[in-house]
PDB file of N, CA and C in Angstrom:
ATOM      1  N   MET A 140      36.326 367.582  48.107  1.00  0.00           N
ATOM      2  CA  MET A 140      36.122 367.979  46.731  1.00  0.00           C
ATOM      3  C   MET A 140      35.275 369.244  46.712  1.00  0.00           C
ATOM      4  N   SER A 141      35.597 370.105  45.806  1.00  0.00           N
ATOM      5  CA  SER A 141      34.858 371.365  45.722  1.00  0.00           C
ATOM      6  C   SER A 141      33.469 371.122  45.142  1.00  0.00           C
ATOM      7  N   PRO A 142      32.522 371.982  45.475  1.00  0.00           N
ATOM      8  CA  PRO A 142      31.190 371.870  44.874  1.00  0.00           C
ATOM      9  C   PRO A 142      31.247 371.918  43.340  1.00  0.00           C
ATOM     10  N   HIS A 143      32.140 372.732  42.793  1.00  0.00           N
ATOM     11  CA  HIS A 143      32.277 372.826  41.333  1.00  0.00           C
ATOM     12  C   HIS A 143      32.687 371.473  40.745  1.00  0.00           C
ATOM     13  N   PHE A 144      33.661 370.816  41.373  1.00  0.00           N
ATOM     14  CA  PHE A 144      34.121 369.505  40.907  1.00  0.00           C
ATOM     15  C   PHE A 144      32.999 368.477  40.990  1.00  0.00           C
ATOM     16  N   VAL A 145      32.294 368.453  42.119  1.00  0.00           N
ATOM     17  CA  VAL A 145      31.201 367.491  42.305  1.00  0.00           C
ATOM     18  C   VAL A 145      30.105 367.714  41.268  1.00  0.00           C
ATOM     19  N   ARG A 146      29.758 368.953  41.013  1.00  0.00           N
ATOM     20  CA  ARG A 146      28.731 369.249  39.993  1.00  0.00           C
ATOM     21  C   ARG A 146      29.196 368.821  38.604  1.00  0.00           C
ATOM     22  N   ALA A 147      30.471 369.009  38.313  1.00  0.00           N
ATOM     23  CA  ALA A 147      31.006 368.641  36.996  1.00  0.00           C
ATOM     24  C   ALA A 147      30.929 367.136  36.752  1.00  0.00           C
ATOM     25  N   TYR A 148      30.977 366.357  37.814  1.00  0.00           N
ATOM     26  CA  TYR A 148      30.946 364.892  37.696  1.00  0.00           C
ATOM     27  C   TYR A 148      29.730 364.308  38.410  1.00  0.00           C
ATOM     28  N   LYS A 149      28.622 365.010  38.324  1.00  0.00           N
ATOM     29  CA  LYS A 149      27.395 364.587  39.002  1.00  0.00           C
ATOM     30  C   LYS A 149      27.049 363.138  38.661  1.00  0.00           C
ATOM     31  N   ASN A 150      26.765 362.364  39.701  1.00  0.00           N
ATOM     32  CA  ASN A 150      26.378 360.947  39.598  1.00  0.00           C
ATOM     33  C   ASN A 150      27.462 360.074  38.983  1.00  0.00           C
ATOM     34  N   ARG A 151      28.716 360.531  39.059  1.00  0.00           N
ATOM     35  CA  ARG A 151      29.830 359.725  38.549  1.00  0.00           C
ATOM     36  C   ARG A 151      30.945 359.545  39.577  1.00  0.00           C
ATOM     37  N   ILE A 152      30.712 359.983  40.811  1.00  0.00           N
ATOM     38  CA  ILE A 152      31.685 359.807  41.885  1.00  0.00           C
ATOM     39  C   ILE A 152      31.031 358.952  42.963  1.00  0.00           C
ATOM     40  N   ILE A 153      31.720 357.881  43.346  1.00  0.00           N
ATOM     41  CA  ILE A 153      31.202 356.961  44.358  1.00  0.00           C
ATOM     42  C   ILE A 153      32.021 357.094  45.637  1.00  0.00           C
ATOM     43  N   ASN A 154      31.324 357.074  46.756  1.00  0.00           N
ATOM     44  CA  ASN A 154      31.974 357.068  48.067  1.00  0.00           C
ATOM     45  C   ASN A 154      31.525 355.825  48.818  1.00  0.00           C
ATOM     46  N   ILE A 155      32.410 355.331  49.646  1.00  0.00           N
ATOM     47  CA  ILE A 155      32.070 354.232  50.539  1.00  0.00           C
ATOM     48  C   ILE A 155      32.185 354.767  51.957  1.00  0.00           C
ATOM     49  N   HIS A 156      31.212 354.433  52.786  1.00  0.00           N
ATOM     50  CA  HIS A 156      31.174 354.987  54.144  1.00  0.00           C
ATOM     51  C   HIS A 156      30.894 353.880  55.145  1.00  0.00           C
ATOM     52  N   PRO A 157      31.629 353.859  56.269  1.00  0.00           N
ATOM     53  CA  PRO A 157      31.495 352.766  57.238  1.00  0.00           C
ATOM     54  C   PRO A 157      30.370 352.952  58.255  1.00  0.00           C
ATOM     55  N   SER A 158      29.173 353.210  57.760  1.00  0.00           N
ATOM     56  CA  SER A 158      27.977 353.205  58.609  1.00  0.00           C
ATOM     57  C   SER A 158      26.762 353.064  57.702  1.00  0.00           C
ATOM     58  N   LEU A 159      25.630 352.869  58.322  1.00  0.00           N
ATOM     59  CA  LEU A 159      24.374 352.853  57.577  1.00  0.00           C
ATOM     60  C   LEU A 159      23.859 354.289  57.546  1.00  0.00           C
ATOM     61  N   LEU A 160      24.223 355.001  56.508  1.00  0.00           N
ATOM     62  CA  LEU A 160      23.780 356.396  56.396  1.00  0.00           C
ATOM     63  C   LEU A 160      22.270 356.454  56.370  1.00  0.00           C
ATOM     64  N   PRO A 161      21.669 357.427  57.001  1.00  0.00           N
ATOM     65  CA  PRO A 161      22.253 358.688  57.436  1.00  0.00           C
ATOM     66  C   PRO A 161      22.880 358.662  58.826  1.00  0.00           C
ATOM     67  N   SER A 162      22.975 357.548  59.480  1.00  0.00           N
ATOM     68  CA  SER A 162      23.602 357.497  60.802  1.00  0.00           C
ATOM     69  C   SER A 162      25.115 357.644  60.695  1.00  0.00           C
ATOM     70  N   PHE A 163      25.688 358.343  61.625  1.00  0.00           N
ATOM     71  CA  PHE A 163      27.136 358.448  61.791  1.00  0.00           C
ATOM     72  C   PHE A 163      27.866 358.943  60.538  1.00  0.00           C
ATOM     73  N   ARG A 164      27.503 360.128  60.110  1.00  0.00           N
ATOM     74  CA  ARG A 164      28.209 360.757  58.998  1.00  0.00           C
ATOM     75  C   ARG A 164      29.581 361.222  59.464  1.00  0.00           C
ATOM     76  N   GLY A 165      30.484 361.395  58.510  1.00  0.00           N
ATOM     77  CA  GLY A 165      31.794 361.953  58.821  1.00  0.00           C
ATOM     78  C   GLY A 165      32.870 360.912  59.003  1.00  0.00           C
ATOM     79  N   ALA A 166      34.056 361.397  59.349  1.00  0.00           N
ATOM     80  CA  ALA A 166      35.267 360.581  59.354  1.00  0.00           C
ATOM     81  C   ALA A 166      35.377 359.603  60.516  1.00  0.00           C
ATOM     82  N   LYS A 167      34.589 359.764  61.557  1.00  0.00           N
ATOM     83  CA  LYS A 167      34.732 358.911  62.736  1.00  0.00           C
ATOM     84  C   LYS A 167      33.520 358.013  62.949  1.00  0.00           C
ATOM     85  N   ALA A 168      32.957 357.519  61.882  1.00  0.00           N
ATOM     86  CA  ALA A 168      31.707 356.761  61.962  1.00  0.00           C
ATOM     87  C   ALA A 168      31.828 355.497  62.807  1.00  0.00           C
ATOM     88  N   ILE A 169      32.885 354.738  62.617  1.00  0.00           N
ATOM     89  CA  ILE A 169      33.031 353.490  63.381  1.00  0.00           C
ATOM     90  C   ILE A 169      33.196 353.809  64.859  1.00  0.00           C
ATOM     91  N   GLU A 170      34.034 354.774  65.166  1.00  0.00           N
ATOM     92  CA  GLU A 170      34.252 355.165  66.554  1.00  0.00           C
ATOM     93  C   GLU A 170      32.960 355.661  67.201  1.00  0.00           C
ATOM     94  N   GLU A 171      32.183 356.451  66.475  1.00  0.00           N
ATOM     95  CA  GLU A 171      30.930 356.961  67.020  1.00  0.00           C
ATOM     96  C   GLU A 171      29.926 355.839  67.269  1.00  0.00           C
ATOM     97  N   ALA A 172      29.816 354.905  66.334  1.00  0.00           N
ATOM     98  CA  ALA A 172      28.906 353.768  66.534  1.00  0.00           C
ATOM     99  C   ALA A 172      29.332 352.969  67.760  1.00  0.00           C
ATOM    100  N   TRP A 173      30.632 352.745  67.878  1.00  0.00           N
ATOM    101  CA  TRP A 173      31.175 351.986  69.004  1.00  0.00           C
ATOM    102  C   TRP A 173      30.899 352.709  70.326  1.00  0.00           C
ATOM    103  N   THR A 174      31.183 353.990  70.354  1.00  0.00           N
ATOM    104  CA  THR A 174      31.025 354.782  71.573  1.00  0.00           C
ATOM    105  C   THR A 174      29.566 354.871  72.000  1.00  0.00           C
ATOM    106  N   GLN A 175      28.662 354.985  71.040  1.00  0.00           N
ATOM    107  CA  GLN A 175      27.246 355.118  71.376  1.00  0.00           C
ATOM    108  C   GLN A 175      26.587 353.788  71.713  1.00  0.00           C
ATOM    109  N   GLY A 176      27.302 352.693  71.501  1.00  0.00           N
ATOM    110  CA  GLY A 176      26.794 351.398  71.934  1.00  0.00           C
ATOM    111  C   GLY A 176      25.697 350.808  71.072  1.00  0.00           C
ATOM    112  N   VAL A 177      25.639 351.180  69.790  1.00  0.00           N
ATOM    113  CA  VAL A 177      24.627 350.581  68.929  1.00  0.00           C
ATOM    114  C   VAL A 177      24.960 349.110  68.712  1.00  0.00           C
ATOM    115  N   THR A 178      23.972 348.318  68.366  1.00  0.00           N
ATOM    116  CA  THR A 178      24.205 346.888  68.139  1.00  0.00           C
ATOM    117  C   THR A 178      24.341 346.550  66.666  1.00  0.00           C
ATOM    118  N   VAL A 179      23.982 347.504  65.811  1.00  0.00           N
ATOM    119  CA  VAL A 179      24.105 347.303  64.358  1.00  0.00           C
ATOM    120  C   VAL A 179      24.658 348.587  63.752  1.00  0.00           C
ATOM    121  N   THR A 180      25.648 348.421  62.920  1.00  0.00           N
ATOM    122  CA  THR A 180      26.169 349.511  62.091  1.00  0.00           C
ATOM    123  C   THR A 180      26.246 348.951  60.686  1.00  0.00           C
ATOM    124  N   GLY A 181      27.163 349.385  59.860  1.00  0.00           N
ATOM    125  CA  GLY A 181      27.223 348.802  58.536  1.00  0.00           C
ATOM    126  C   GLY A 181      28.046 349.602  57.557  1.00  0.00           C
ATOM    127  N   VAL A 182      27.706 349.421  56.297  1.00  0.00           N
ATOM    128  CA  VAL A 182      28.423 350.036  55.190  1.00  0.00           C
ATOM    129  C   VAL A 182      27.415 350.621  54.214  1.00  0.00           C
ATOM    130  N   THR A 183      27.729 351.802  53.711  1.00  0.00           N
ATOM    131  CA  THR A 183      26.932 352.435  52.669  1.00  0.00           C
ATOM    132  C   THR A 183      27.847 352.805  51.509  1.00  0.00           C
ATOM    133  N   VAL A 184      27.441 352.454  50.313  1.00  0.00           N
ATOM    134  CA  VAL A 184      28.099 352.927  49.095  1.00  0.00           C
ATOM    135  C   VAL A 184      27.107 353.871  48.439  1.00  0.00           C
ATOM    136  N   HIS A 185      27.559 355.095  48.163  1.00  0.00           N
ATOM    137  CA  HIS A 185      26.632 356.095  47.638  1.00  0.00           C
ATOM    138  C   HIS A 185      27.305 356.998  46.621  1.00  0.00           C
ATOM    139  N   LEU A 186      26.488 357.650  45.828  1.00  0.00           N
ATOM    140  CA  LEU A 186      26.984 358.661  44.906  1.00  0.00           C
ATOM    141  C   LEU A 186      27.246 359.936  45.698  1.00  0.00           C
ATOM    142  N   VAL A 187      28.279 360.652  45.317  1.00  0.00           N
ATOM    143  CA  VAL A 187      28.671 361.867  46.025  1.00  0.00           C
ATOM    144  C   VAL A 187      27.850 363.047  45.518  1.00  0.00           C
ATOM    145  N   ASP A 188      27.347 363.833  46.466  1.00  0.00           N
ATOM    146  CA  ASP A 188      26.747 365.120  46.120  1.00  0.00           C
ATOM    147  C   ASP A 188      27.481 366.192  46.919  1.00  0.00           C
ATOM    148  N   GLU A 189      26.947 367.373  46.982  1.00  0.00           N
ATOM    149  CA  GLU A 189      27.662 368.482  47.602  1.00  0.00           C
ATOM    150  C   GLU A 189      27.646 368.458  49.126  1.00  0.00           C
ATOM    151  N   LYS A 190      26.869 367.577  49.733  1.00  0.00           N
ATOM    152  CA  LYS A 190      26.834 367.455  51.184  1.00  0.00           C
ATOM    153  C   LYS A 190      27.683 366.265  51.618  1.00  0.00           C
ATOM    154  N   VAL A 191      28.123 366.283  52.854  1.00  0.00           N
ATOM    155  CA  VAL A 191      28.971 365.208  53.378  1.00  0.00           C
ATOM    156  C   VAL A 191      28.146 363.947  53.618  1.00  0.00           C
ATOM    157  N   ASP A 192      28.593 362.833  53.027  1.00  0.00           N
ATOM    158  CA  ASP A 192      27.961 361.523  53.235  1.00  0.00           C
ATOM    159  C   ASP A 192      26.447 361.594  53.074  1.00  0.00           C
ATOM    160  N   HIS A 193      26.025 362.080  51.927  1.00  0.00           N
ATOM    161  CA  HIS A 193      24.621 362.398  51.735  1.00  0.00           C
ATOM    162  C   HIS A 193      24.018 361.875  50.434  1.00  0.00           C
ATOM    163  N   GLY A 194      24.776 361.638  49.402  1.00  0.00           N
ATOM    164  CA  GLY A 194      24.229 361.357  48.076  1.00  0.00           C
ATOM    165  C   GLY A 194      23.378 360.103  47.993  1.00  0.00           C
ATOM    166  N   PRO A 195      22.763 359.893  46.839  1.00  0.00           N
ATOM    167  CA  PRO A 195      21.897 358.732  46.630  1.00  0.00           C
ATOM    168  C   PRO A 195      22.621 357.406  46.908  1.00  0.00           C
ATOM    169  N   ILE A 196      21.948 356.531  47.628  1.00  0.00           N
ATOM    170  CA  ILE A 196      22.543 355.267  48.074  1.00  0.00           C
ATOM    171  C   ILE A 196      22.445 354.205  46.985  1.00  0.00           C
ATOM    172  N   ILE A 197      23.586 353.562  46.743  1.00  0.00           N
ATOM    173  CA  ILE A 197      23.653 352.445  45.793  1.00  0.00           C
ATOM    174  C   ILE A 197      23.457 351.126  46.546  1.00  0.00           C
ATOM    175  N   PHE A 198      24.252 350.919  47.589  1.00  0.00           N
ATOM    176  CA  PHE A 198      24.170 349.704  48.407  1.00  0.00           C
ATOM    177  C   PHE A 198      24.301 350.059  49.885  1.00  0.00           C
ATOM    178  N   GLN A 199      23.644 349.258  50.715  1.00  0.00           N
ATOM    179  CA  GLN A 199      23.876 349.280  52.155  1.00  0.00           C
ATOM    180  C   GLN A 199      23.859 347.843  52.653  1.00  0.00           C
ATOM    181  N   LYS A 200      24.712 347.574  53.641  1.00  0.00           N
ATOM    182  CA  LYS A 200      24.714 346.255  54.268  1.00  0.00           C
ATOM    183  C   LYS A 200      24.979 346.437  55.760  1.00  0.00           C
ATOM    184  N   ALA A 201      24.152 345.811  56.553  1.00  0.00           N
ATOM    185  CA  ALA A 201      24.288 345.895  58.007  1.00  0.00           C
ATOM    186  C   ALA A 201      25.424 345.003  58.493  1.00  0.00           C
ATOM    187  N   VAL A 202      26.079 345.452  59.548  1.00  0.00           N
ATOM    188  CA  VAL A 202      27.091 344.678  60.259  1.00  0.00           C
ATOM    189  C   VAL A 202      26.703 344.708  61.739  1.00  0.00           C
ATOM    190  N   THR A 203      26.406 343.543  62.283  1.00  0.00           N
ATOM    191  CA  THR A 203      26.034 343.438  63.689  1.00  0.00           C
ATOM    192  C   THR A 203      27.278 343.538  64.557  1.00  0.00           C
ATOM    193  N   ILE A 204      27.183 344.323  65.604  1.00  0.00           N
ATOM    194  CA  ILE A 204      28.285 344.423  66.553  1.00  0.00           C
ATOM    195  C   ILE A 204      28.118 343.295  67.559  1.00  0.00           C
ATOM    196  N   ARG A 205      29.082 342.414  67.581  1.00  0.00           N
ATOM    197  CA  ARG A 205      29.018 341.225  68.438  1.00  0.00           C
ATOM    198  C   ARG A 205      29.319 341.579  69.894  1.00  0.00           C
ATOM    199  N   PRO A 206      28.703 340.829  70.820  1.00  0.00           N
ATOM    200  CA  PRO A 206      29.041 341.050  72.236  1.00  0.00           C
ATOM    201  C   PRO A 206      30.548 340.834  72.451  1.00  0.00           C
ATOM    202  N   HIS A 207      31.161 341.687  73.218  1.00  0.00           N
ATOM    203  CA  HIS A 207      32.581 341.592  73.577  1.00  0.00           C
ATOM    204  C   HIS A 207      33.519 341.828  72.387  1.00  0.00           C
ATOM    205  N   GLU A 208      32.997 342.359  71.295  1.00  0.00           N
ATOM    206  CA  GLU A 208      33.842 342.646  70.137  1.00  0.00           C
ATOM    207  C   GLU A 208      34.684 343.886  70.413  1.00  0.00           C
ATOM    208  N   THR A 209      35.888 343.893  69.879  1.00  0.00           N
ATOM    209  CA  THR A 209      36.718 345.083  69.997  1.00  0.00           C
ATOM    210  C   THR A 209      36.405 346.038  68.860  1.00  0.00           C
ATOM    211  N   LYS A 210      36.743 347.295  69.062  1.00  0.00           N
ATOM    212  CA  LYS A 210      36.552 348.284  68.005  1.00  0.00           C
ATOM    213  C   LYS A 210      37.385 347.901  66.775  1.00  0.00           C
ATOM    214  N   GLU A 211      38.564 347.344  67.002  1.00  0.00           N
ATOM    215  CA  GLU A 211      39.441 346.947  65.900  1.00  0.00           C
ATOM    216  C   GLU A 211      38.865 345.777  65.093  1.00  0.00           C
ATOM    217  N   SER A 212      38.269 344.815  65.777  1.00  0.00           N
ATOM    218  CA  SER A 212      37.688 343.681  65.040  1.00  0.00           C
ATOM    219  C   SER A 212      36.455 344.133  64.266  1.00  0.00           C
ATOM    220  N   LEU A 213      35.686 345.049  64.847  1.00  0.00           N
ATOM    221  CA  LEU A 213      34.538 345.609  64.130  1.00  0.00           C
ATOM    222  C   LEU A 213      35.001 346.349  62.886  1.00  0.00           C
ATOM    223  N   GLU A 214      36.031 347.148  63.031  1.00  0.00           N
ATOM    224  CA  GLU A 214      36.571 347.875  61.877  1.00  0.00           C
ATOM    225  C   GLU A 214      37.004 346.907  60.783  1.00  0.00           C
ATOM    226  N   GLY A 215      37.649 345.824  61.152  1.00  0.00           N
ATOM    227  CA  GLY A 215      38.072 344.822  60.165  1.00  0.00           C
ATOM    228  C   GLY A 215      36.895 344.188  59.446  1.00  0.00           C
ATOM    229  N   ARG A 216      35.831 343.870  60.189  1.00  0.00           N
ATOM    230  CA  ARG A 216      34.654 343.269  59.546  1.00  0.00           C
ATOM    231  C   ARG A 216      33.954 344.266  58.636  1.00  0.00           C
ATOM    232  N   ILE A 217      33.909 345.531  59.037  1.00  0.00           N
ATOM    233  CA  ILE A 217      33.315 346.560  58.179  1.00  0.00           C
ATOM    234  C   ILE A 217      34.121 346.691  56.887  1.00  0.00           C
ATOM    235  N   HIS A 218      35.442 346.683  57.001  1.00  0.00           N
ATOM    236  CA  HIS A 218      36.270 346.792  55.800  1.00  0.00           C
ATOM    237  C   HIS A 218      36.078 345.589  54.872  1.00  0.00           C
ATOM    238  N   GLN A 219      35.850 344.418  55.426  1.00  0.00           N
ATOM    239  CA  GLN A 219      35.575 343.240  54.587  1.00  0.00           C
ATOM    240  C   GLN A 219      34.327 343.466  53.743  1.00  0.00           C
ATOM    241  N   VAL A 220      33.282 344.028  54.344  1.00  0.00           N
ATOM    242  CA  VAL A 220      32.049 344.313  53.613  1.00  0.00           C
ATOM    243  C   VAL A 220      32.296 345.391  52.562  1.00  0.00           C
ATOM    244  N   GLU A 221      33.062 346.417  52.927  1.00  0.00           N
ATOM    245  CA  GLU A 221      33.391 347.469  51.961  1.00  0.00           C
ATOM    246  C   GLU A 221      34.087 346.890  50.733  1.00  0.00           C
ATOM    247  N   HIS A 222      34.999 345.942  50.960  1.00  0.00           N
ATOM    248  CA  HIS A 222      35.764 345.349  49.860  1.00  0.00           C
ATOM    249  C   HIS A 222      34.905 344.506  48.923  1.00  0.00           C
ATOM    250  N   VAL A 223      33.740 344.105  49.377  1.00  0.00           N
ATOM    251  CA  VAL A 223      32.797 343.380  48.525  1.00  0.00           C
ATOM    252  C   VAL A 223      31.880 344.358  47.789  1.00  0.00           C
ATOM    253  N   LEU A 224      31.317 345.323  48.516  1.00  0.00           N
ATOM    254  CA  LEU A 224      30.313 346.213  47.923  1.00  0.00           C
ATOM    255  C   LEU A 224      30.890 347.237  46.949  1.00  0.00           C
ATOM    256  N   TYR A 225      32.038 347.808  47.291  1.00  0.00           N
ATOM    257  CA  TYR A 225      32.581 348.895  46.471  1.00  0.00           C
ATOM    258  C   TYR A 225      32.883 348.458  45.032  1.00  0.00           C
ATOM    259  N   PRO A 226      33.573 347.338  44.816  1.00  0.00           N
ATOM    260  CA  PRO A 226      33.818 346.917  43.428  1.00  0.00           C
ATOM    261  C   PRO A 226      32.530 346.656  42.645  1.00  0.00           C
ATOM    262  N   LYS A 227      31.507 346.137  43.322  1.00  0.00           N
ATOM    263  CA  LYS A 227      30.225 345.915  42.643  1.00  0.00           C
ATOM    264  C   LYS A 227      29.620 347.240  42.190  1.00  0.00           C
ATOM    265  N   ALA A 228      29.682 348.246  43.045  1.00  0.00           N
ATOM    266  CA  ALA A 228      29.136 349.556  42.690  1.00  0.00           C
ATOM    267  C   ALA A 228      29.917 350.188  41.548  1.00  0.00           C
ATOM    268  N   VAL A 229      31.240 350.092  41.601  1.00  0.00           N
ATOM    269  CA  VAL A 229      32.070 350.642  40.521  1.00  0.00           C
ATOM    270  C   VAL A 229      31.749 349.952  39.201  1.00  0.00           C
ATOM    271  N   ASP A 230      31.590 348.638  39.232  1.00  0.00           N
ATOM    272  CA  ASP A 230      31.250 347.892  38.021  1.00  0.00           C
ATOM    273  C   ASP A 230      29.916 348.364  37.435  1.00  0.00           C
ATOM    274  N   LEU A 231      28.926 348.554  38.286  1.00  0.00           N
ATOM    275  CA  LEU A 231      27.630 349.050  37.804  1.00  0.00           C
ATOM    276  C   LEU A 231      27.770 350.438  37.192  1.00  0.00           C
ATOM    277  N   LEU A 232      28.549 351.295  37.834  1.00  0.00           N
ATOM    278  CA  LEU A 232      28.740 352.658  37.326  1.00  0.00           C
ATOM    279  C   LEU A 232      29.431 352.659  35.971  1.00  0.00           C
ATOM    280  N   ILE A 233      30.524 351.940  35.853  1.00  0.00           N
ATOM    281  CA  ILE A 233      31.279 351.995  34.592  1.00  0.00           C
ATOM    282  C   ILE A 233      30.553 351.310  33.441  1.00  0.00           C
ATOM    283  N   HIS A 234      29.617 350.434  33.765  1.00  0.00           N
ATOM    284  CA  HIS A 234      28.828 349.783  32.710  1.00  0.00           C
ATOM    285  C   HIS A 234      27.479 350.461  32.483  1.00  0.00           C
ATOM    286  N   GLY A 235      27.310 351.639  33.062  1.00  0.00           N
ATOM    287  CA  GLY A 235      26.095 352.422  32.824  1.00  0.00           C
ATOM    288  C   GLY A 235      24.828 351.803  33.369  1.00  0.00           C
ATOM    289  N   ARG A 236      24.950 351.048  34.465  1.00  0.00           N
ATOM    290  CA  ARG A 236      23.786 350.332  34.991  1.00  0.00           C
ATOM    291  C   ARG A 236      23.146 351.004  36.198  1.00  0.00           C
ATOM    292  N   LEU A 237      23.570 352.228  36.514  1.00  0.00           N
ATOM    293  CA  LEU A 237      22.960 352.967  37.625  1.00  0.00           C
ATOM    294  C   LEU A 237      22.122 354.095  37.053  1.00  0.00           C
ATOM    295  N   LYS A 238      20.864 354.154  37.459  1.00  0.00           N
ATOM    296  CA  LYS A 238      19.972 355.226  37.026  1.00  0.00           C
ATOM    297  C   LYS A 238      19.491 355.959  38.271  1.00  0.00           C
ATOM    298  N   VAL A 239      19.771 357.248  38.308  1.00  0.00           N
ATOM    299  CA  VAL A 239      19.397 358.057  39.459  1.00  0.00           C
ATOM    300  C   VAL A 239      18.062 358.730  39.180  1.00  0.00           C
ATOM    301  N   VAL A 240      17.108 358.513  40.091  1.00  0.00           N
ATOM    302  CA  VAL A 240      15.810 359.149  40.014  1.00  0.00           C
ATOM    303  C   VAL A 240      15.586 359.845  41.342  1.00  0.00           C
ATOM    304  N   GLY A 241      15.724 361.169  41.349  1.00  0.00           N
ATOM    305  CA  GLY A 241      15.648 361.922  42.601  1.00  0.00           C
ATOM    306  C   GLY A 241      16.802 361.534  43.489  1.00  0.00           C
ATOM    307  N   ARG A 242      16.497 361.012  44.683  1.00  0.00           N
ATOM    308  CA  ARG A 242      17.541 360.555  45.606  1.00  0.00           C
ATOM    309  C   ARG A 242      17.667 359.038  45.618  1.00  0.00           C
ATOM    310  N   LYS A 243      17.027 358.385  44.672  1.00  0.00           N
ATOM    311  CA  LYS A 243      17.060 356.937  44.616  1.00  0.00           C
ATOM    312  C   LYS A 243      17.911 356.467  43.436  1.00  0.00           C
ATOM    313  N   VAL A 244      18.637 355.371  43.641  1.00  0.00           N
ATOM    314  CA  VAL A 244      19.437 354.779  42.576  1.00  0.00           C
ATOM    315  C   VAL A 244      18.826 353.438  42.217  1.00  0.00           C
ATOM    316  N   ASN A 245      18.521 353.268  40.933  1.00  0.00           N
ATOM    317  CA  ASN A 245      18.014 351.992  40.434  1.00  0.00           C
ATOM    318  C   ASN A 245      19.101 351.312  39.622  1.00  0.00           C
ATOM    319  N   VAL A 246      19.197 350.004  39.771  1.00  0.00           N
ATOM    320  CA  VAL A 246      20.117 349.218  38.960  1.00  0.00           C
ATOM    321  C   VAL A 246      19.347 348.752  37.748  1.00  0.00           C
ATOM    322  N   ILE A 247      19.865 349.059  36.557  1.00  0.00           N
ATOM    323  CA  ILE A 247      19.170 348.683  35.318  1.00  0.00           C
ATOM    324  C   ILE A 247      19.950 347.617  34.569  1.00  0.00           C
TER     325      ILE A 247
END
């Protein structure tokens, strides 16, 4: 999205990201977490700003990487968490229950 578009819809665009931001920004977050051998990754739902995977965080939830887990099974478990958190964030946004103060999001 262009910076102009993001500014026009400030604090009204939600992104879901498969890591605990600020760790593992970008399109290959699950692969990077897997490759680096971390034991915990997760999901972040955040408001979009002009930087990549950077805006104020609405929700985060950790996902533990199990011993002997495959990258594919980890991806599936991360997507399960995304499917729970994202609708909750959208509901809060459309009902005007998110208040942004600086880089923090409060649920009102």
